[in-house]
Coordinates of C-alpha atoms in Angstrom, one line a residue:
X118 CA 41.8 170.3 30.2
X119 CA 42.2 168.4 26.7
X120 CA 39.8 166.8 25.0
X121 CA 40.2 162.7 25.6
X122 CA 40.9 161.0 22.6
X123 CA 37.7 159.2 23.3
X124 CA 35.2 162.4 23.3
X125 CA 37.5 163.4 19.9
X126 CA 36.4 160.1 18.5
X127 CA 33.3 159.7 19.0
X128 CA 32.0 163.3 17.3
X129 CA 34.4 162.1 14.7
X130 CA 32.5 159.0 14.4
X131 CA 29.0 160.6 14.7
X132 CA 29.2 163.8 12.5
X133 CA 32.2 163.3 10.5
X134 CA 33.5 166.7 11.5
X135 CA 34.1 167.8 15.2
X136 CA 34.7 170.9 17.5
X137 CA 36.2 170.5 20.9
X138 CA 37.3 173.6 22.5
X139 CA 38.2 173.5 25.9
X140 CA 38.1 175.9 29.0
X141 CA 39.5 175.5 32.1
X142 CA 36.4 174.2 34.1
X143 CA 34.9 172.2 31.3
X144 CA 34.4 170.7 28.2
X145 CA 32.1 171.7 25.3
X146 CA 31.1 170.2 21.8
X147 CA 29.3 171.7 18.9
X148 CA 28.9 170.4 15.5
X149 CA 30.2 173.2 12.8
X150 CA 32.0 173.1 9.5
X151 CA 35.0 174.2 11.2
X152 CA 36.4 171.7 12.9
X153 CA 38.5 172.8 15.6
X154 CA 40.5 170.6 18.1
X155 CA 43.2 168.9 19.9
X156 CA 44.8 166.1 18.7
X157 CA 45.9 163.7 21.1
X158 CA 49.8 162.6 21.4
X159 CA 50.1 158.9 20.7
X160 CA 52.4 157.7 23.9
X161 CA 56.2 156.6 22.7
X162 CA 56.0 153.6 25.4
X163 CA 53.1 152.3 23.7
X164 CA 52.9 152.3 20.1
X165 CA 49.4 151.0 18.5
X166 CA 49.3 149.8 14.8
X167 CA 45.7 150.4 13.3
X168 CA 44.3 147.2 11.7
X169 CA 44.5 147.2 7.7
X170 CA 41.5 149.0 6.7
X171 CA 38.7 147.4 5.1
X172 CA 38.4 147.0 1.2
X173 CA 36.2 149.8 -0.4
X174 CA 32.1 148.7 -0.7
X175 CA 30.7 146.7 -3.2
X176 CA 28.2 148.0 -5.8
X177 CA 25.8 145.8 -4.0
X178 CA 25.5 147.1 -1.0
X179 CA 24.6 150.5 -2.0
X180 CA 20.6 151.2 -2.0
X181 CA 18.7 149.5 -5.9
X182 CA 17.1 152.9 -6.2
X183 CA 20.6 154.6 -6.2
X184 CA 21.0 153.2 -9.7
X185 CA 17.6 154.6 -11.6
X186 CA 18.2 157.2 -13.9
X187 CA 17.7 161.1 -11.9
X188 CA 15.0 163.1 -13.0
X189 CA 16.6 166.5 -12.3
X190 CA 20.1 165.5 -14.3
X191 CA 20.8 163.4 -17.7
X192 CA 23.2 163.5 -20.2
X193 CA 22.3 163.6 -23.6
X194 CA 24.1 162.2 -26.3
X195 CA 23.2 164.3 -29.6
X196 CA 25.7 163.4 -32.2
X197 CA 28.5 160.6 -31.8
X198 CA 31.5 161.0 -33.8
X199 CA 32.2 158.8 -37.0
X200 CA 36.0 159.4 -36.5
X201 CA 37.4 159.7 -33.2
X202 CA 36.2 159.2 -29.3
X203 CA 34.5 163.0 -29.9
X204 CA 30.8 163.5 -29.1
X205 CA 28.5 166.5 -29.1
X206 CA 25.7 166.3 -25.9
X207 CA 24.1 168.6 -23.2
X208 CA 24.1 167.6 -19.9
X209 CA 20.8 168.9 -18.3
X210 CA 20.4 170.1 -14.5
X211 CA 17.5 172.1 -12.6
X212 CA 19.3 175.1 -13.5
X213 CA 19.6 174.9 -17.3
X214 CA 21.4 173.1 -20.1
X215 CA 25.0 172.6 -20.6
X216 CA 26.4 171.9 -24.0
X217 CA 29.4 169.7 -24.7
X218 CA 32.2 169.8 -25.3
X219 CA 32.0 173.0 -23.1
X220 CA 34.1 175.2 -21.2
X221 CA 33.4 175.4 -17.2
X222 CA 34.8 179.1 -16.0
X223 CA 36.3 178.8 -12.4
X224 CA 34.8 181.6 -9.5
X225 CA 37.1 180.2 -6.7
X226 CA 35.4 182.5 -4.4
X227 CA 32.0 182.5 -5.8
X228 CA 32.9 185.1 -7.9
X229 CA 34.7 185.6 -11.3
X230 CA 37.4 187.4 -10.9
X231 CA 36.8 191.0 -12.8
X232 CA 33.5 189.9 -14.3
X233 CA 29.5 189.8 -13.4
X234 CA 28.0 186.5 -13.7
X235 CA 25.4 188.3 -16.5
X236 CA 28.3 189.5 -18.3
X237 CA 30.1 186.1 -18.4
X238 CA 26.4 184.4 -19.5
X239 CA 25.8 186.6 -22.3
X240 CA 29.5 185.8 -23.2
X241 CA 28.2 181.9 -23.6
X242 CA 29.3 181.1 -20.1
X243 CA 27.0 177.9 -19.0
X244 CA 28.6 176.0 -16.3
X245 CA 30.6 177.3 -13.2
X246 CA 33.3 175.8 -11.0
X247 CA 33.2 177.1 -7.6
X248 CA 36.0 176.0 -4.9
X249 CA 34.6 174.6 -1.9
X250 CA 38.0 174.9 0.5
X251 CA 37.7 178.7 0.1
X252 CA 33.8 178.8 0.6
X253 CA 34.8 176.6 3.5
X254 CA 36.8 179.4 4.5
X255 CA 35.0 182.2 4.0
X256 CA 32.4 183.4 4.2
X257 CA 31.3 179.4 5.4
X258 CA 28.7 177.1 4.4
X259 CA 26.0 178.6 7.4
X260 CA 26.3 181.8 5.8
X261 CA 25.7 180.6 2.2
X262 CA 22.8 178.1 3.5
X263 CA 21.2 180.7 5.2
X264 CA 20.9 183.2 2.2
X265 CA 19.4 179.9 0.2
X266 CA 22.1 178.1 -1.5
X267 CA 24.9 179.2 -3.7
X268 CA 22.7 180.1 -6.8
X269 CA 20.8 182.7 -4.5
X270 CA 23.7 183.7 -2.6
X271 CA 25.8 185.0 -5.8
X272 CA 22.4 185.6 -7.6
X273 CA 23.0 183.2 -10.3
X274 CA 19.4 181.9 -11.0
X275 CA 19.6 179.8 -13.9
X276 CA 23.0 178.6 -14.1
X277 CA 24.0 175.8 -13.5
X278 CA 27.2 174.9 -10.7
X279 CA 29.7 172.6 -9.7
X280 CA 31.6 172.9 -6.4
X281 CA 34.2 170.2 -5.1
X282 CA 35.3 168.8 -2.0
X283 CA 37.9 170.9 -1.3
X284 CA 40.7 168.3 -1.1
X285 CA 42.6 169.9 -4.5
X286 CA 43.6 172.6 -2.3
X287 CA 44.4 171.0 0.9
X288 CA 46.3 168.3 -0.5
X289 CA 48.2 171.1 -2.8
X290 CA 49.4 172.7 0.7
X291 CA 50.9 169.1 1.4
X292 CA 52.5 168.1 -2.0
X293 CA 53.5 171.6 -3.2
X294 CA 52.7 173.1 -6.4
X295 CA 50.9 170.5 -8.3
X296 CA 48.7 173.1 -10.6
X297 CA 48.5 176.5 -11.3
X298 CA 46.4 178.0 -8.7
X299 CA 49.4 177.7 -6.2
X300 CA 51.1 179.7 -9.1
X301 CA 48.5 182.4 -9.0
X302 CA 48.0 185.5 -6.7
X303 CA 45.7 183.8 -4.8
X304 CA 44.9 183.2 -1.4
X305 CA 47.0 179.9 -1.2
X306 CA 49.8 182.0 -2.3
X307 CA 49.2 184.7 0.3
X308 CA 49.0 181.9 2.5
X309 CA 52.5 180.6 1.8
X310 CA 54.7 181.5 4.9
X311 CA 58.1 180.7 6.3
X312 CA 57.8 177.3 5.5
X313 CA 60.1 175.0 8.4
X314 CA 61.4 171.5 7.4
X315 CA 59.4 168.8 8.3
X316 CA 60.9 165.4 9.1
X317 CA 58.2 163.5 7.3
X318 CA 58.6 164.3 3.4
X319 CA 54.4 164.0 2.9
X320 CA 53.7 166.7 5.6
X321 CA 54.0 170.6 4.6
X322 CA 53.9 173.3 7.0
X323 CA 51.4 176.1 6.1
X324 CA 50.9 179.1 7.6
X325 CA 53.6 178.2 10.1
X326 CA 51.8 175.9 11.9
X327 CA 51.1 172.1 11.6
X328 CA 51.7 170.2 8.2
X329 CA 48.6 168.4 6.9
X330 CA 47.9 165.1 7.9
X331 CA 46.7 162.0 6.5
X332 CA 44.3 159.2 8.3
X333 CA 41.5 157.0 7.1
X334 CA 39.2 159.4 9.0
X335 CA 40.1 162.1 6.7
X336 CA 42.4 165.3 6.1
X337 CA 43.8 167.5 8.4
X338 CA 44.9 171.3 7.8
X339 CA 45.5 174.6 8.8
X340 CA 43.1 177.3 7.6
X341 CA 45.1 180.0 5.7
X342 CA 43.1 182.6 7.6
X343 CA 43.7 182.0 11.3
X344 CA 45.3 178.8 11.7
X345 CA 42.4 176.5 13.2
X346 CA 43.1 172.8 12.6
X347 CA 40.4 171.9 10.4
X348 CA 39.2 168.4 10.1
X349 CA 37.8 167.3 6.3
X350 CA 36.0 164.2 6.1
X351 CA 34.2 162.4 3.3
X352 CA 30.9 163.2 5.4
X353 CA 31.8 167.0 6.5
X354 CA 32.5 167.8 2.5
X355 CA 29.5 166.4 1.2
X356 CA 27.6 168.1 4.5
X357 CA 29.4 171.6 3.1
X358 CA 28.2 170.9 -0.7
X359 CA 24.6 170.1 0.2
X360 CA 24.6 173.6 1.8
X361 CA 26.3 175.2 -1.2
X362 CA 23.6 173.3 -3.7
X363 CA 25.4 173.3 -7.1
X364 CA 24.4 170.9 -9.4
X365 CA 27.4 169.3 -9.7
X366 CA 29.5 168.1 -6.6
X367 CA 32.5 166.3 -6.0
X368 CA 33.5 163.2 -3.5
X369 CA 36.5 163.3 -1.0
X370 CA 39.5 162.3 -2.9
X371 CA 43.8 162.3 -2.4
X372 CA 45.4 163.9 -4.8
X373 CA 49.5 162.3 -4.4
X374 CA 52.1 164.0 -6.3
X375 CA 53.6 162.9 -9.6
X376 CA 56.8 161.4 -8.3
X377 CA 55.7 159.1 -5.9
X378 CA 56.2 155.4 -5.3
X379 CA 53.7 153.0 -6.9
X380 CA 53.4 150.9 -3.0
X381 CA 51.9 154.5 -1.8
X382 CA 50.3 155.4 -5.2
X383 CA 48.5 151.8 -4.6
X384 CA 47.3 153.1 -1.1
X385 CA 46.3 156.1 -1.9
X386 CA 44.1 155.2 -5.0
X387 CA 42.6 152.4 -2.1
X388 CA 42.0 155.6 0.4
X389 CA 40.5 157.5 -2.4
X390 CA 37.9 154.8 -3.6
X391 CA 37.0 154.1 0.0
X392 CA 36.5 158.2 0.8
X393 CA 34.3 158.6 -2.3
X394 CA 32.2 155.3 -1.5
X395 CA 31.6 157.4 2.1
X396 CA 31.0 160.1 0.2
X397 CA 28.6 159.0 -1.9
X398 CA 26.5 157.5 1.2
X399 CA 26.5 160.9 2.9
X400 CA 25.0 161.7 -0.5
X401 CA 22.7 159.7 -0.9
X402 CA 21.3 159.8 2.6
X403 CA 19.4 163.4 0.6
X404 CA 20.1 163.7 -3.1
X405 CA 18.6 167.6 -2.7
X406 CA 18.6 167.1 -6.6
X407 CA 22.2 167.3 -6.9
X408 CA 24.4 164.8 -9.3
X409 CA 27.5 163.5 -7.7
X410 CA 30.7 162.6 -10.2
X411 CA 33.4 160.2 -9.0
X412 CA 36.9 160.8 -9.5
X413 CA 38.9 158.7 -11.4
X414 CA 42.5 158.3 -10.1
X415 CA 45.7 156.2 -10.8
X416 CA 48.3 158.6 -11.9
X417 CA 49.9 157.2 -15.0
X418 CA 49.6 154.0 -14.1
X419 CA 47.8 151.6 -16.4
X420 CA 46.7 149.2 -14.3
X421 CA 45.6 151.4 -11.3
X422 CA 43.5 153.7 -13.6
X423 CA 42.2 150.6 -14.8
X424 CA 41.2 149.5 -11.6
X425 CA 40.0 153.0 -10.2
X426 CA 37.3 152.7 -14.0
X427 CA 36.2 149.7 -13.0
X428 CA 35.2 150.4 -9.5
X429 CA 33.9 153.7 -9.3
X430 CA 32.2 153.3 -12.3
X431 CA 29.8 150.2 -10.5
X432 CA 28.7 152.4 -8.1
X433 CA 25.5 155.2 -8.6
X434 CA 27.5 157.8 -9.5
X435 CA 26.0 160.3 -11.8
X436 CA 29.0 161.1 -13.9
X437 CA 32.8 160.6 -14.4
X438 CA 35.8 163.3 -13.3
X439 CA 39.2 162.3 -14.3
X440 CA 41.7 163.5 -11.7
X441 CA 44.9 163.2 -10.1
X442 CA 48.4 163.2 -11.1
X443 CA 47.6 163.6 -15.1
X444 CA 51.1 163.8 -16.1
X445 CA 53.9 165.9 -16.7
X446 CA 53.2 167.6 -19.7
X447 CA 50.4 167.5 -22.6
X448 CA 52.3 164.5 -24.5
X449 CA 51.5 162.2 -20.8
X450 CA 48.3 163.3 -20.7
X451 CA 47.0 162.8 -24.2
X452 CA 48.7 159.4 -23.7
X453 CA 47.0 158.5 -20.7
X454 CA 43.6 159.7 -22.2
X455 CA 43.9 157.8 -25.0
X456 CA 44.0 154.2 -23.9
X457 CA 41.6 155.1 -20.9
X458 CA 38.8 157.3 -22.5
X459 CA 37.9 154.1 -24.1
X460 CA 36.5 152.7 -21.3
X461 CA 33.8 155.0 -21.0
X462 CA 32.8 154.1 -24.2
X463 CA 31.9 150.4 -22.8
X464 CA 28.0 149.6 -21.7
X465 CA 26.6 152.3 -19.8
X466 CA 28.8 154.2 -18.9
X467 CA 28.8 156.0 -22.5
X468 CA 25.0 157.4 -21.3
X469 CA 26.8 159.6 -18.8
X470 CA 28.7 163.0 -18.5
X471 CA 32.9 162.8 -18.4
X472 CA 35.0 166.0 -17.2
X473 CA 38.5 166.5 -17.3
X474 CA 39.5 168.3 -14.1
X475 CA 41.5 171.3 -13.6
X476 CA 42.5 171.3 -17.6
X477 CA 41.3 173.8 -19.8
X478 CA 44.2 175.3 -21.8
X479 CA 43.7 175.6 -25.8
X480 CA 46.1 173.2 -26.6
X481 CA 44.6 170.3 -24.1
X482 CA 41.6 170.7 -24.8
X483 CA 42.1 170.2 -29.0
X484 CA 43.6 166.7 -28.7
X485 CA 41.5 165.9 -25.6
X486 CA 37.9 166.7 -27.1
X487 CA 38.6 163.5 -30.0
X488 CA 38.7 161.5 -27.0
X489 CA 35.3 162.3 -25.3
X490 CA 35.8 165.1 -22.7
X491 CA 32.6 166.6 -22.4
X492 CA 33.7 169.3 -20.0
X493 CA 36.9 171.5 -19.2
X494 CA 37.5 173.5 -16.1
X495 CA 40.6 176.1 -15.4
X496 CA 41.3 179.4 -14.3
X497 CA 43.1 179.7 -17.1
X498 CA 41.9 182.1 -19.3
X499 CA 40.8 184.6 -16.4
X500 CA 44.2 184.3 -15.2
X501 CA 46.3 185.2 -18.3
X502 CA 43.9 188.3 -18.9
X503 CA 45.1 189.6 -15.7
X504 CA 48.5 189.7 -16.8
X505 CA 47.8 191.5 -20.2
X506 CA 47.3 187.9 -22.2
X507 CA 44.5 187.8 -24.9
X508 CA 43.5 185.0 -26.8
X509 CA 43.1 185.1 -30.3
X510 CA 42.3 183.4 -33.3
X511 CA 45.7 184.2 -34.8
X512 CA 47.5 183.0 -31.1
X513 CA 47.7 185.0 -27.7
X514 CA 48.4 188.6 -27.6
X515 CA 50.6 190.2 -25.0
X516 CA 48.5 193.9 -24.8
X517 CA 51.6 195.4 -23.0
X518 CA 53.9 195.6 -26.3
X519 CA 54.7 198.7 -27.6
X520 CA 53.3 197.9 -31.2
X521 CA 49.5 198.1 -30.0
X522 CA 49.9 201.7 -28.6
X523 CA 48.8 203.1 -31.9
X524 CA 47.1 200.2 -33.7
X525 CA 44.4 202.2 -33.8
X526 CA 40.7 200.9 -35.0
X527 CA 41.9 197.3 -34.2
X528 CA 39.7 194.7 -32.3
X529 CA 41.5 192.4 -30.1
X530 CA 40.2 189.6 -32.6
X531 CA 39.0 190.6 -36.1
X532 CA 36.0 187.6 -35.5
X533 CA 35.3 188.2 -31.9
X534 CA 31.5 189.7 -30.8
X535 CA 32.5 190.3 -27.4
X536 CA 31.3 193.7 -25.4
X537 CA 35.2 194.5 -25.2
X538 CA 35.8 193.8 -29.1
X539 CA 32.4 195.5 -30.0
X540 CA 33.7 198.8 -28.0
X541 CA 37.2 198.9 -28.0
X542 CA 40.4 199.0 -29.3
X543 CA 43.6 197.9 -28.8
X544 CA 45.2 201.4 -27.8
X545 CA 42.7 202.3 -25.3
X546 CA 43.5 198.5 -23.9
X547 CA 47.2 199.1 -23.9
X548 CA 46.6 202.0 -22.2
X549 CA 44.1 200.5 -19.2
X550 CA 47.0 198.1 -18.9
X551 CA 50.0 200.6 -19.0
X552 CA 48.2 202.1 -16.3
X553 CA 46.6 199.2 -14.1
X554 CA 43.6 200.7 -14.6
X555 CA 41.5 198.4 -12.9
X556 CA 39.1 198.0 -16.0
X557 CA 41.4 196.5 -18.2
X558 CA 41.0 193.0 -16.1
X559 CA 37.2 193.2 -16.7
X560 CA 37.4 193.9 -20.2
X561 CA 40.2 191.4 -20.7
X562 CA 38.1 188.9 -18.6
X563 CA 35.1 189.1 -20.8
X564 CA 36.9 188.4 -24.1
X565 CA 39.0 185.6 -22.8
X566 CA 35.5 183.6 -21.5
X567 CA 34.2 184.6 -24.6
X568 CA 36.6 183.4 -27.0
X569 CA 36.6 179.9 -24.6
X570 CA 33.2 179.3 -25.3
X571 CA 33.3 180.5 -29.0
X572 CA 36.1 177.7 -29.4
X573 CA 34.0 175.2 -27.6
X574 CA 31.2 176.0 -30.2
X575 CA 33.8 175.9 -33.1
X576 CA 34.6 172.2 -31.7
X577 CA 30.8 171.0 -31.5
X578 CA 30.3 172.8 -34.8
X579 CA 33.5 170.5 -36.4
X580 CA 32.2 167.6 -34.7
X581 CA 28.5 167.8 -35.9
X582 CA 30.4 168.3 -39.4
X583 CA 32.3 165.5 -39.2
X584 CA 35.8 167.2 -39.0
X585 CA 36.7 165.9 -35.2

């Protein structure tokens, strides 16, 4: 037999995640990370309307001690800039300093893809993005509990980590394409089959199963590995990231496509700042020295952004993340940052960290630095390496041209003190690549996080010098 829509409901209402799996002579329940169920069939002869949910919480209701400064986490603010919105600070966590403006590297998988975490540190890398809808996935937040958190489990000591609530990817299966890891070779890509038409334009099928759902409960998708429904609350991500233990972690949040009507852009920036203010309960029930950032949405709409500032910023949040739709295009994006990165600048809010997410391309990141962006995260620059791109001083460098075969003696950059510049040439790299030799993505790798970070120094540098 099914599960009743009551049993469903009430782990739901418990745990905020569930598992119901049925036999034939009875029902069982266990509380996992991995959700899987039935969903009950609404009947056609009587439809129910759900009462218009409540209004997100007020500041006030939330604990008095949730609004004294951390002792494990505090931004810093060293120099201000004389000029512009631009600021040089370090954000400090138990598991070392970050500098800003910095870079953030991702490691979707807990891993950088091609290089060693010690490789990437002594390249300058500080702070990590890793994806919490693959660790989800695999190998599972049990696993990575059990071997003592994410810092033990990669053997990243003293380095500091953000993780997020996994709704990027899952609401990227529903909207389509709305970044560039859904452009990469990545698992979501892999994941990408027959895809049928779905009478109900915000549903997506993945994997050929059920599109993703919506509710005030939560999320609802298909794992990319064997199809379980998986239920992802507000409570069940935060549950996941307190296993993980990065420094850093992320709410629940909707992230709606660009085109979309302002009545549902309205209702989903409403969903949103009710999920995070559940969020940031589960959070506080154990702060496990973790620092939670809110998520600022609103696409381009002035008003709405306005209103997401406002609100999220009254609650104890520890820092500021500026996501959803952020425009088509660099000119919408430096647009929207520049009439809202001005708010931050108001009372207290100035005393804490701001990161643009999922942004971290050379060009954004120059005009979004004068701003006040302390942090940048993207996959970027690991990704181009793995199709022969190199950045430079002098612009990127495709290695698969003809002309480097016998440029013989040449660095990849003439300024760069990376282990790849300090050993070899750009021959022996058009070679490696020629041949898809396997260490021409490492050695790529390294000098792309290296020359991220060695821009991000240039910035603070121009900054402290009074050029930004």
């Amino acid at each position: 037999p099914k599960a009743s829509p009551q049993f469903i409901g009430s782990i739901w209402r418990s745990n905020g995640i569930c598992s119901a799996e049925t036999k034939q002579t009875s029902q069982t329940a266990r509380r996992t990370y991995f959700p899987t169920y039935t969903i009950p069939k609404k009947s056609k002869s009587s439809t129910k309307y759900d009462p218009p949910p409540p209004p997100p919480p007020e500041a006030s209701t939330f604990p008095r001690w949730a609004f004294e400064e951390r002792d494990f986490f505090r931004y810093e603010l060293v120099y201000q800039s004389k000029i512009s919105g631009a600021r040089v600070g370090r954000i400090h966590t138990p598991h070392g300093i970050i500098d800003t403006p910095g870079f953030v590297a991702v490691a979707t998988n807990g891993a950088l893809k091609g290089v060693d975490f010690r490789d990437a540190d002594e390249a300058g890398q500080q702070l990590v993005f890793c994806n919490s809808y693959h660790l989800l996935l695999q190998p599972g937040p049990e696993i990575i509990e059990g071997a003592g958190g994410l810092h033990k489990f990669i053997n990243r000591p003293n380095g500091p980590l953000i993780t997020d609530s996994g709704g990027f990817q899952v609401f990227s299966l529903a909207y389509g394409s709305v970044h560039e890891e859904l452009s990469s070779k990545g698992e979501l890509k892999r994941a990408s089959t027959k895809k049928k038409k779905s009478p109900n334009k915000g549903d997506a099928n993945h994997s050929g199963g059920k599109p993703v759902k919506v509710t005030e409960e939560g999320v609802t998708f298909s794992s990319y590995r064997d199809g379980r429904r998986i239920l992802l609350t507000p409570e069940s991500t935060i549950q996941a990231q307190k296993s993980y233990g990065a420094d850093i972690i992320i709410p629940l949040d909707e992230l709606p496509p660009y085109h979309i009507e302002r009545e549902r852009l309205v209702a989903s920036v409403e969903l949103t700042h009710r999920w995070e203010a559940r969020s940031l309960n589960e959070h506080l029930k154990d702060l496990k020295e973790q620092a939670m950032y809110c998520v600022i949405h609103g696409g381009m709409d002035v008003e709405l952004r306005k209103k997401s500032v406002e609100y999220l910023t009254s609650l104890p949040f520890d820092g500021y993340a500026i996501g959803g739709s952020l425009g088509n295009g660099h000119e919408e994006l430096n647009e929207l940052l520049t009439w809202m990165m001005p708010l931050f600048d108001e009372g207290e809010r100035i005393g804490k960290p701001r990161h643009l997410l999922g942004i971290a391309d050379e060009k954004n990141i120059l005009a979004s630095v004068p701003h006040g962006i302390d942090t940048f995260d993207s996959c970027f620059p690991t990704r181009l390496s793995r199709h022969g791109t190199l950045l430079t001083r002098q612009g990127r460098l495709h290695i698969k041209s003809g002309k480097h075969a016998t440029s013989y003696g040449m660095k990849i950059d003439a300024e760069c003190n990376c282990k790849t510049c300090r050993h070899y040439d750009r021959p022996y790299l058009w070679h490696l690549f020629k041949a898809n030799e396997p260490l021409f993505v490492q050695l790529a790798t390294l000098h792309n996080i290296q020359y991220m970070n060695d821009l991000m120094a240039r910035q603070r540098d121009d900054i402290l010098a009074g050029k930004i």
